[in-house]
């Protein structure tokens, strides 16, 4: 495939999102039991971004895993206690690692069985004379199949063919919206606002957001800046009443 600016981009093909995650883990020689979620999430999202840039359809399972990685990353920045119906704490990272390990085991078993599959395909199937003769006897002679034909059967066949034709005409399309926001850009914007105003309140952050998605990026940018000790928070009275100031 060729990009708009004239140079060629080729993306490797993966069987699914877990295959892509294992590729990143093995490429960077990471410990599968202690995955750096932030780095893997960025690599995963960059791959999906390139797929969208090349007008490649992003499958729903890739989008679901990307959302899971973003959720885990957000929870690491802002811990939140979640429980299931039994009252046990939900650990999305542990669940993702468990699925990755199971997928890796299955993939290894498939690789071990692949040579046997190749050998099996090289073998010629045996014929079954009795079965073949039985099937030949079932083939109707010319004109026999028309004896049981009726107007009702013709109408049913026509209706089925018509529905199949209409279903082929109605192609299913998936629209993927690429938002022009990144956490790094929002961090720079917040730094510029703090250089003008010594403090920013929560309402001003929401007011400077174009939409809900933009606000999420702004909020994640604030959380990363808190983690990196670039800003500090002063909490006031009331709900969502706090200010952000440069350190």
PDB file of C-alpha atoms in Angstrom:
ATOM      1  CA  UNK A   1       0.000   0.000   0.000  1.00  0.00           C
ATOM      2  CA  UNK A   2       1.114   3.566  -0.711  1.00  0.00           C
ATOM      3  CA  UNK A   3       0.565   6.519   1.598  1.00  0.00           C
ATOM      4  CA  UNK A   4      -0.510   9.979   0.400  1.00  0.00           C
ATOM      5  CA  UNK A   5       2.948  11.546   0.743  1.00  0.00           C
ATOM      6  CA  UNK A   6       4.412   9.063  -1.745  1.00  0.00           C
ATOM      7  CA  UNK A   7       6.309   6.488   0.296  1.00  0.00           C
ATOM      8  CA  UNK A   8       5.281   2.884   0.709  1.00  0.00           C
ATOM      9  CA  UNK A   9       4.073   1.503   4.029  1.00  0.00           C
ATOM     10  CA  UNK A  10       3.671  -2.220   4.676  1.00  0.00           C
ATOM     11  CA  UNK A  11       2.045  -3.533   7.854  1.00  0.00           C
ATOM     12  CA  UNK A  12       2.495  -7.123   9.035  1.00  0.00           C
ATOM     13  CA  UNK A  13      -0.693  -9.162   9.232  1.00  0.00           C
ATOM     14  CA  UNK A  14      -1.799 -10.579  12.585  1.00  0.00           C
ATOM     15  CA  UNK A  15      -4.475 -13.182  13.252  1.00  0.00           C
ATOM     16  CA  UNK A  16      -5.993 -11.127  16.070  1.00  0.00           C
ATOM     17  CA  UNK A  17      -5.308  -8.565  18.812  1.00  0.00           C
ATOM     18  CA  UNK A  18      -3.590 -11.106  21.100  1.00  0.00           C
ATOM     19  CA  UNK A  19      -1.278 -12.094  18.245  1.00  0.00           C
ATOM     20  CA  UNK A  20      -0.339  -8.406  17.906  1.00  0.00           C
ATOM     21  CA  UNK A  21       0.247  -8.042  21.670  1.00  0.00           C
ATOM     22  CA  UNK A  22       2.475 -11.136  21.729  1.00  0.00           C
ATOM     23  CA  UNK A  23       4.457  -9.663  18.832  1.00  0.00           C
ATOM     24  CA  UNK A  24       5.197  -6.500  20.858  1.00  0.00           C
ATOM     25  CA  UNK A  25       6.093  -8.534  23.962  1.00  0.00           C
ATOM     26  CA  UNK A  26       8.452 -10.879  22.088  1.00  0.00           C
ATOM     27  CA  UNK A  27       9.951  -8.068  20.021  1.00  0.00           C
ATOM     28  CA  UNK A  28      10.919  -6.025  23.081  1.00  0.00           C
ATOM     29  CA  UNK A  29      11.729  -9.148  25.168  1.00  0.00           C
ATOM     30  CA  UNK A  30       9.211  -8.145  27.852  1.00  0.00           C
ATOM     31  CA  UNK A  31       8.072 -10.242  30.800  1.00  0.00           C
ATOM     32  CA  UNK A  32       4.547 -11.430  29.979  1.00  0.00           C
ATOM     33  CA  UNK A  33       3.731 -11.560  33.716  1.00  0.00           C
ATOM     34  CA  UNK A  34       4.725  -7.895  34.188  1.00  0.00           C
ATOM     35  CA  UNK A  35       3.762  -6.023  31.007  1.00  0.00           C
ATOM     36  CA  UNK A  36       4.466  -2.253  30.853  1.00  0.00           C
ATOM     37  CA  UNK A  37       0.923  -1.316  29.902  1.00  0.00           C
ATOM     38  CA  UNK A  38       1.745   2.287  28.888  1.00  0.00           C
ATOM     39  CA  UNK A  39       4.337   1.240  26.272  1.00  0.00           C
ATOM     40  CA  UNK A  40       2.344  -1.690  24.892  1.00  0.00           C
ATOM     41  CA  UNK A  41      -0.811   0.450  24.706  1.00  0.00           C
ATOM     42  CA  UNK A  42       1.021   3.154  22.729  1.00  0.00           C
ATOM     43  CA  UNK A  43       2.447   0.576  20.278  1.00  0.00           C
ATOM     44  CA  UNK A  44      -0.978  -1.031  19.895  1.00  0.00           C
ATOM     45  CA  UNK A  45      -2.730   2.306  19.228  1.00  0.00           C
ATOM     46  CA  UNK A  46      -0.021   3.369  16.769  1.00  0.00           C
ATOM     47  CA  UNK A  47      -0.604   0.144  14.801  1.00  0.00           C
ATOM     48  CA  UNK A  48      -4.353   0.804  14.676  1.00  0.00           C
ATOM     49  CA  UNK A  49      -3.650   4.411  13.629  1.00  0.00           C
ATOM     50  CA  UNK A  50      -1.546   3.193  10.672  1.00  0.00           C
ATOM     51  CA  UNK A  51      -4.316   0.764   9.705  1.00  0.00           C
ATOM     52  CA  UNK A  52      -6.846   3.617   9.693  1.00  0.00           C
ATOM     53  CA  UNK A  53      -4.437   5.856   7.718  1.00  0.00           C
ATOM     54  CA  UNK A  54      -4.129   3.183   5.012  1.00  0.00           C
ATOM     55  CA  UNK A  55      -7.944   2.839   4.847  1.00  0.00           C
ATOM     56  CA  UNK A  56      -7.775  -0.680   6.309  1.00  0.00           C
ATOM     57  CA  UNK A  57     -10.829  -1.826   8.249  1.00  0.00           C
ATOM     58  CA  UNK A  58     -10.083  -2.195  11.961  1.00  0.00           C
ATOM     59  CA  UNK A  59     -11.852  -5.272  13.327  1.00  0.00           C
ATOM     60  CA  UNK A  60     -14.033  -4.927  16.415  1.00  0.00           C
ATOM     61  CA  UNK A  61     -11.824  -7.241  18.517  1.00  0.00           C
ATOM     62  CA  UNK A  62      -8.815  -4.933  17.930  1.00  0.00           C
ATOM     63  CA  UNK A  63     -10.874  -1.907  19.017  1.00  0.00           C
ATOM     64  CA  UNK A  64     -12.108  -3.794  22.124  1.00  0.00           C
ATOM     65  CA  UNK A  65      -8.554  -4.711  23.214  1.00  0.00           C
ATOM     66  CA  UNK A  66      -7.401  -1.126  22.558  1.00  0.00           C
ATOM     67  CA  UNK A  67     -10.190   0.152  24.817  1.00  0.00           C
ATOM     68  CA  UNK A  68      -9.192  -2.403  27.475  1.00  0.00           C
ATOM     69  CA  UNK A  69      -5.555  -1.226  27.366  1.00  0.00           C
ATOM     70  CA  UNK A  70      -6.644   2.428  27.701  1.00  0.00           C
ATOM     71  CA  UNK A  71      -8.889   1.488  30.625  1.00  0.00           C
ATOM     72  CA  UNK A  72      -6.022  -0.301  32.407  1.00  0.00           C
ATOM     73  CA  UNK A  73      -3.686   2.652  31.740  1.00  0.00           C
ATOM     74  CA  UNK A  74      -6.235   5.119  33.126  1.00  0.00           C
ATOM     75  CA  UNK A  75      -6.779   2.946  36.220  1.00  0.00           C
ATOM     76  CA  UNK A  76      -3.013   2.842  36.861  1.00  0.00           C
ATOM     77  CA  UNK A  77      -2.918   6.659  36.733  1.00  0.00           C
ATOM     78  CA  UNK A  78      -6.079   7.033  38.830  1.00  0.00           C
ATOM     79  CA  UNK A  79      -6.699   3.854  40.901  1.00  0.00           C
ATOM     80  CA  UNK A  80     -10.348   2.977  41.244  1.00  0.00           C
ATOM     81  CA  UNK A  81     -11.720   0.084  43.298  1.00  0.00           C
ATOM     82  CA  UNK A  82     -14.027  -2.104  41.181  1.00  0.00           C
ATOM     83  CA  UNK A  83     -15.780  -5.280  42.327  1.00  0.00           C
ATOM     84  CA  UNK A  84     -17.785  -7.981  40.564  1.00  0.00           C
ATOM     85  CA  UNK A  85     -21.143  -9.449  41.625  1.00  0.00           C
ATOM     86  CA  UNK A  86     -19.405 -11.657  44.213  1.00  0.00           C
ATOM     87  CA  UNK A  87     -17.666  -8.662  45.794  1.00  0.00           C
ATOM     88  CA  UNK A  88     -14.186  -9.566  44.515  1.00  0.00           C
ATOM     89  CA  UNK A  89     -11.936  -6.831  43.169  1.00  0.00           C
ATOM     90  CA  UNK A  90     -11.721  -6.717  39.341  1.00  0.00           C
ATOM     91  CA  UNK A  91      -8.174  -6.607  37.962  1.00  0.00           C
ATOM     92  CA  UNK A  92      -8.362  -5.958  34.205  1.00  0.00           C
ATOM     93  CA  UNK A  93      -4.582  -6.209  33.808  1.00  0.00           C
ATOM     94  CA  UNK A  94      -4.455  -9.639  35.468  1.00  0.00           C
ATOM     95  CA  UNK A  95      -7.353 -10.821  33.291  1.00  0.00           C
ATOM     96  CA  UNK A  96      -5.590  -9.582  30.131  1.00  0.00           C
ATOM     97  CA  UNK A  97      -2.331 -11.315  31.109  1.00  0.00           C
ATOM     98  CA  UNK A  98      -4.197 -14.572  31.807  1.00  0.00           C
ATOM     99  CA  UNK A  99      -5.831 -14.477  28.360  1.00  0.00           C
ATOM    100  CA  UNK A 100      -2.479 -13.695  26.732  1.00  0.00           C
ATOM    101  CA  UNK A 101      -0.835 -16.678  28.428  1.00  0.00           C
ATOM    102  CA  UNK A 102      -3.666 -18.997  27.359  1.00  0.00           C
ATOM    103  CA  UNK A 103      -3.464 -17.671  23.798  1.00  0.00           C
ATOM    104  CA  UNK A 104       0.304 -18.195  23.733  1.00  0.00           C
ATOM    105  CA  UNK A 105      -0.120 -21.823  24.902  1.00  0.00           C
ATOM    106  CA  UNK A 106      -2.702 -22.518  22.201  1.00  0.00           C
ATOM    107  CA  UNK A 107      -0.512 -20.853  19.571  1.00  0.00           C
ATOM    108  CA  UNK A 108       2.468 -23.007  20.571  1.00  0.00           C
ATOM    109  CA  UNK A 109       0.355 -26.167  20.356  1.00  0.00           C
ATOM    110  CA  UNK A 110      -0.877 -25.123  16.892  1.00  0.00           C
ATOM    111  CA  UNK A 111       2.718 -24.597  15.740  1.00  0.00           C
ATOM    112  CA  UNK A 112       3.622 -28.077  16.997  1.00  0.00           C
ATOM    113  CA  UNK A 113       0.660 -29.621  15.151  1.00  0.00           C
ATOM    114  CA  UNK A 114       1.269 -27.711  11.905  1.00  0.00           C
ATOM    115  CA  UNK A 115       3.873 -30.232  10.541  1.00  0.00           C
ATOM    116  CA  UNK A 116       1.362 -33.058  11.049  1.00  0.00           C
ATOM    117  CA  UNK A 117      -1.234 -31.047   9.173  1.00  0.00           C
ATOM    118  CA  UNK A 118       1.171 -30.506   6.266  1.00  0.00           C
ATOM    119  CA  UNK A 119       1.951 -34.211   6.138  1.00  0.00           C
ATOM    120  CA  UNK A 120      -1.747 -35.048   6.183  1.00  0.00           C
ATOM    121  CA  UNK A 121      -2.423 -32.769   3.210  1.00  0.00           C
ATOM    122  CA  UNK A 122       0.240 -34.634   1.229  1.00  0.00           C
ATOM    123  CA  UNK A 123      -1.717 -37.886   1.541  1.00  0.00           C
ATOM    124  CA  UNK A 124      -4.189 -38.900  -1.146  1.00  0.00           C
ATOM    125  CA  UNK A 125      -7.701 -39.716   0.030  1.00  0.00           C
ATOM    126  CA  UNK A 126      -8.894 -43.284  -0.474  1.00  0.00           C
ATOM    127  CA  UNK A 127     -11.977 -43.957  -2.534  1.00  0.00           C
ATOM    128  CA  UNK A 128     -15.076 -45.770  -1.281  1.00  0.00           C
ATOM    129  CA  UNK A 129     -16.620 -47.704  -4.169  1.00  0.00           C
ATOM    130  CA  UNK A 130     -19.829 -48.668  -2.354  1.00  0.00           C
ATOM    131  CA  UNK A 131     -20.452 -45.079  -1.250  1.00  0.00           C
ATOM    132  CA  UNK A 132     -19.663 -43.696  -4.720  1.00  0.00           C
ATOM    133  CA  UNK A 133     -22.099 -46.132  -6.379  1.00  0.00           C
ATOM    134  CA  UNK A 134     -24.786 -45.171  -3.862  1.00  0.00           C
ATOM    135  CA  UNK A 135     -24.335 -41.489  -4.680  1.00  0.00           C
ATOM    136  CA  UNK A 136     -24.498 -42.172  -8.422  1.00  0.00           C
ATOM    137  CA  UNK A 137     -27.839 -43.962  -7.969  1.00  0.00           C
ATOM    138  CA  UNK A 138     -29.238 -40.896  -6.199  1.00  0.00           C
ATOM    139  CA  UNK A 139     -28.546 -38.631  -9.192  1.00  0.00           C
ATOM    140  CA  UNK A 140     -31.875 -38.160 -11.007  1.00  0.00           C
ATOM    141  CA  UNK A 141     -32.226 -38.792 -14.692  1.00  0.00           C
ATOM    142  CA  UNK A 142     -32.989 -35.848 -17.033  1.00  0.00           C
ATOM    143  CA  UNK A 143     -36.573 -34.785 -16.428  1.00  0.00           C
ATOM    144  CA  UNK A 144     -37.069 -36.693 -13.152  1.00  0.00           C
ATOM    145  CA  UNK A 145     -36.458 -33.595 -10.987  1.00  0.00           C
ATOM    146  CA  UNK A 146     -39.267 -31.755 -12.807  1.00  0.00           C
ATOM    147  CA  UNK A 147     -41.893 -34.292 -11.729  1.00  0.00           C
ATOM    148  CA  UNK A 148     -42.018 -32.971  -8.167  1.00  0.00           C
ATOM    149  CA  UNK A 149     -41.855 -29.313  -9.205  1.00  0.00           C
ATOM    150  CA  UNK A 150     -44.815 -27.065  -8.271  1.00  0.00           C
ATOM    151  CA  UNK A 151     -45.688 -23.378  -8.485  1.00  0.00           C
ATOM    152  CA  UNK A 152     -45.269 -23.028  -4.701  1.00  0.00           C
ATOM    153  CA  UNK A 153     -41.696 -24.367  -4.861  1.00  0.00           C
ATOM    154  CA  UNK A 154     -40.894 -21.980  -7.707  1.00  0.00           C
ATOM    155  CA  UNK A 155     -42.212 -19.033  -5.660  1.00  0.00           C
ATOM    156  CA  UNK A 156     -40.146 -20.102  -2.609  1.00  0.00           C
ATOM    157  CA  UNK A 157     -36.974 -20.387  -4.709  1.00  0.00           C
ATOM    158  CA  UNK A 158     -37.614 -17.001  -6.307  1.00  0.00           C
ATOM    159  CA  UNK A 159     -38.196 -15.380  -2.909  1.00  0.00           C
ATOM    160  CA  UNK A 160     -34.979 -16.875  -1.494  1.00  0.00           C
ATOM    161  CA  UNK A 161     -32.931 -15.752  -4.490  1.00  0.00           C
ATOM    162  CA  UNK A 162     -34.435 -12.268  -4.278  1.00  0.00           C
ATOM    163  CA  UNK A 163     -33.543 -11.956  -0.558  1.00  0.00           C
ATOM    164  CA  UNK A 164     -29.979 -13.121  -1.241  1.00  0.00           C
ATOM    165  CA  UNK A 165     -29.632 -10.544  -3.995  1.00  0.00           C
ATOM    166  CA  UNK A 166     -30.880  -7.712  -1.756  1.00  0.00           C
ATOM    167  CA  UNK A 167     -28.569  -8.735   1.085  1.00  0.00           C
ATOM    168  CA  UNK A 168     -25.582  -8.570  -1.266  1.00  0.00           C
ATOM    169  CA  UNK A 169     -26.605  -5.077  -2.388  1.00  0.00           C
ATOM    170  CA  UNK A 170     -26.760  -3.784   1.205  1.00  0.00           C
ATOM    171  CA  UNK A 171     -23.102  -3.772   2.114  1.00  0.00           C
ATOM    172  CA  UNK A 172     -22.228  -3.287   5.773  1.00  0.00           C
ATOM    173  CA  UNK A 173     -19.828  -0.388   6.323  1.00  0.00           C
ATOM    174  CA  UNK A 174     -17.929   0.542   9.475  1.00  0.00           C
ATOM    175  CA  UNK A 175     -16.982   4.164  10.081  1.00  0.00           C
ATOM    176  CA  UNK A 176     -13.914   4.873  12.213  1.00  0.00           C
ATOM    177  CA  UNK A 177     -13.418   8.426  13.433  1.00  0.00           C
ATOM    178  CA  UNK A 178      -9.820   9.511  13.934  1.00  0.00           C
ATOM    179  CA  UNK A 179      -9.776  12.287  16.548  1.00  0.00           C
ATOM    180  CA  UNK A 180      -6.944  14.852  16.241  1.00  0.00           C
ATOM    181  CA  UNK A 181      -6.095  14.638  19.952  1.00  0.00           C
ATOM    182  CA  UNK A 182      -3.089  13.184  21.760  1.00  0.00           C
ATOM    183  CA  UNK A 183      -2.159  13.240  25.426  1.00  0.00           C
ATOM    184  CA  UNK A 184       1.175  14.945  24.649  1.00  0.00           C
ATOM    185  CA  UNK A 185      -0.568  17.796  22.779  1.00  0.00           C
ATOM    186  CA  UNK A 186      -3.019  18.323  25.632  1.00  0.00           C
ATOM    187  CA  UNK A 187      -0.139  18.373  28.141  1.00  0.00           C
ATOM    188  CA  UNK A 188       1.530  21.158  26.152  1.00  0.00           C
ATOM    189  CA  UNK A 189      -1.772  23.071  26.011  1.00  0.00           C
ATOM    190  CA  UNK A 190      -2.187  22.787  29.792  1.00  0.00           C
ATOM    191  CA  UNK A 191       1.403  23.965  30.323  1.00  0.00           C
ATOM    192  CA  UNK A 192       0.695  27.046  28.172  1.00  0.00           C
ATOM    193  CA  UNK A 193      -2.489  27.814  30.146  1.00  0.00           C
ATOM    194  CA  UNK A 194      -0.575  27.462  33.428  1.00  0.00           C
ATOM    195  CA  UNK A 195       2.089  29.846  32.146  1.00  0.00           C
ATOM    196  CA  UNK A 196      -0.648  32.472  31.660  1.00  0.00           C
ATOM    197  CA  UNK A 197      -2.739  31.601  34.724  1.00  0.00           C
ATOM    198  CA  UNK A 198      -1.083  30.433  37.900  1.00  0.00           C
ATOM    199  CA  UNK A 199      -3.991  28.079  38.630  1.00  0.00           C
ATOM    200  CA  UNK A 200      -6.671  26.282  36.591  1.00  0.00           C
ATOM    201  CA  UNK A 201      -9.917  24.980  38.002  1.00  0.00           C
ATOM    202  CA  UNK A 202     -11.740  21.861  36.845  1.00  0.00           C
ATOM    203  CA  UNK A 203     -14.473  23.851  35.074  1.00  0.00           C
ATOM    204  CA  UNK A 204     -11.955  25.682  32.893  1.00  0.00           C
ATOM    205  CA  UNK A 205     -10.512  22.339  31.708  1.00  0.00           C
ATOM    206  CA  UNK A 206     -13.990  21.174  30.764  1.00  0.00           C
ATOM    207  CA  UNK A 207     -14.753  24.510  29.106  1.00  0.00           C
ATOM    208  CA  UNK A 208     -11.632  24.303  26.912  1.00  0.00           C
ATOM    209  CA  UNK A 209     -12.662  20.874  25.610  1.00  0.00           C
ATOM    210  CA  UNK A 210     -14.358  20.679  22.208  1.00  0.00           C
ATOM    211  CA  UNK A 211     -16.303  17.526  23.064  1.00  0.00           C
ATOM    212  CA  UNK A 212     -16.410  14.578  25.465  1.00  0.00           C
ATOM    213  CA  UNK A 213     -13.519  12.782  23.755  1.00  0.00           C
ATOM    214  CA  UNK A 214     -11.385  15.924  23.944  1.00  0.00           C
ATOM    215  CA  UNK A 215     -12.205  16.241  27.639  1.00  0.00           C
ATOM    216  CA  UNK A 216     -11.082  12.632  28.259  1.00  0.00           C
ATOM    217  CA  UNK A 217      -7.720  13.397  26.626  1.00  0.00           C
ATOM    218  CA  UNK A 218      -7.403  16.564  28.753  1.00  0.00           C
ATOM    219  CA  UNK A 219      -8.195  14.613  31.892  1.00  0.00           C
ATOM    220  CA  UNK A 220      -5.674  11.856  31.083  1.00  0.00           C
ATOM    221  CA  UNK A 221      -3.082  14.547  30.354  1.00  0.00           C
ATOM    222  CA  UNK A 222      -3.659  16.031  33.827  1.00  0.00           C
ATOM    223  CA  UNK A 223      -3.279  12.576  35.411  1.00  0.00           C
ATOM    224  CA  UNK A 224       0.034  11.959  33.623  1.00  0.00           C
ATOM    225  CA  UNK A 225       1.315  15.388  34.647  1.00  0.00           C
ATOM    226  CA  UNK A 226       0.395  14.558  38.247  1.00  0.00           C
ATOM    227  CA  UNK A 227       2.239  11.259  38.021  1.00  0.00           C
ATOM    228  CA  UNK A 228       5.289  13.015  36.530  1.00  0.00           C
ATOM    229  CA  UNK A 229       5.064  15.677  39.296  1.00  0.00           C
ATOM    230  CA  UNK A 230       4.712  18.496  36.767  1.00  0.00           C
ATOM    231  CA  UNK A 231       1.577  19.860  38.454  1.00  0.00           C
ATOM    232  CA  UNK A 232      -0.082  19.724  41.835  1.00  0.00           C
ATOM    233  CA  UNK A 233      -3.737  19.770  42.929  1.00  0.00           C
ATOM    234  CA  UNK A 234      -5.415  21.923  45.545  1.00  0.00           C
ATOM    235  CA  UNK A 235      -8.799  20.579  46.584  1.00  0.00           C
ATOM    236  CA  UNK A 236     -11.674  22.871  47.579  1.00  0.00           C
ATOM    237  CA  UNK A 237     -15.150  22.307  48.969  1.00  0.00           C
ATOM    238  CA  UNK A 238     -17.929  20.777  46.935  1.00  0.00           C
ATOM    239  CA  UNK A 239     -18.105  18.271  44.074  1.00  0.00           C
ATOM    240  CA  UNK A 240     -15.324  18.367  41.426  1.00  0.00           C
ATOM    241  CA  UNK A 241     -13.973  21.553  42.987  1.00  0.00           C
ATOM    242  CA  UNK A 242     -10.188  21.552  42.660  1.00  0.00           C
ATOM    243  CA  UNK A 243      -7.437  23.622  41.081  1.00  0.00           C
ATOM    244  CA  UNK A 244      -4.300  22.668  39.172  1.00  0.00           C
ATOM    245  CA  UNK A 245      -1.044  24.584  39.608  1.00  0.00           C
ATOM    246  CA  UNK A 246       2.469  24.146  38.251  1.00  0.00           C
ATOM    247  CA  UNK A 247       5.004  22.609  40.610  1.00  0.00           C
TER     248      UNK A 247
END
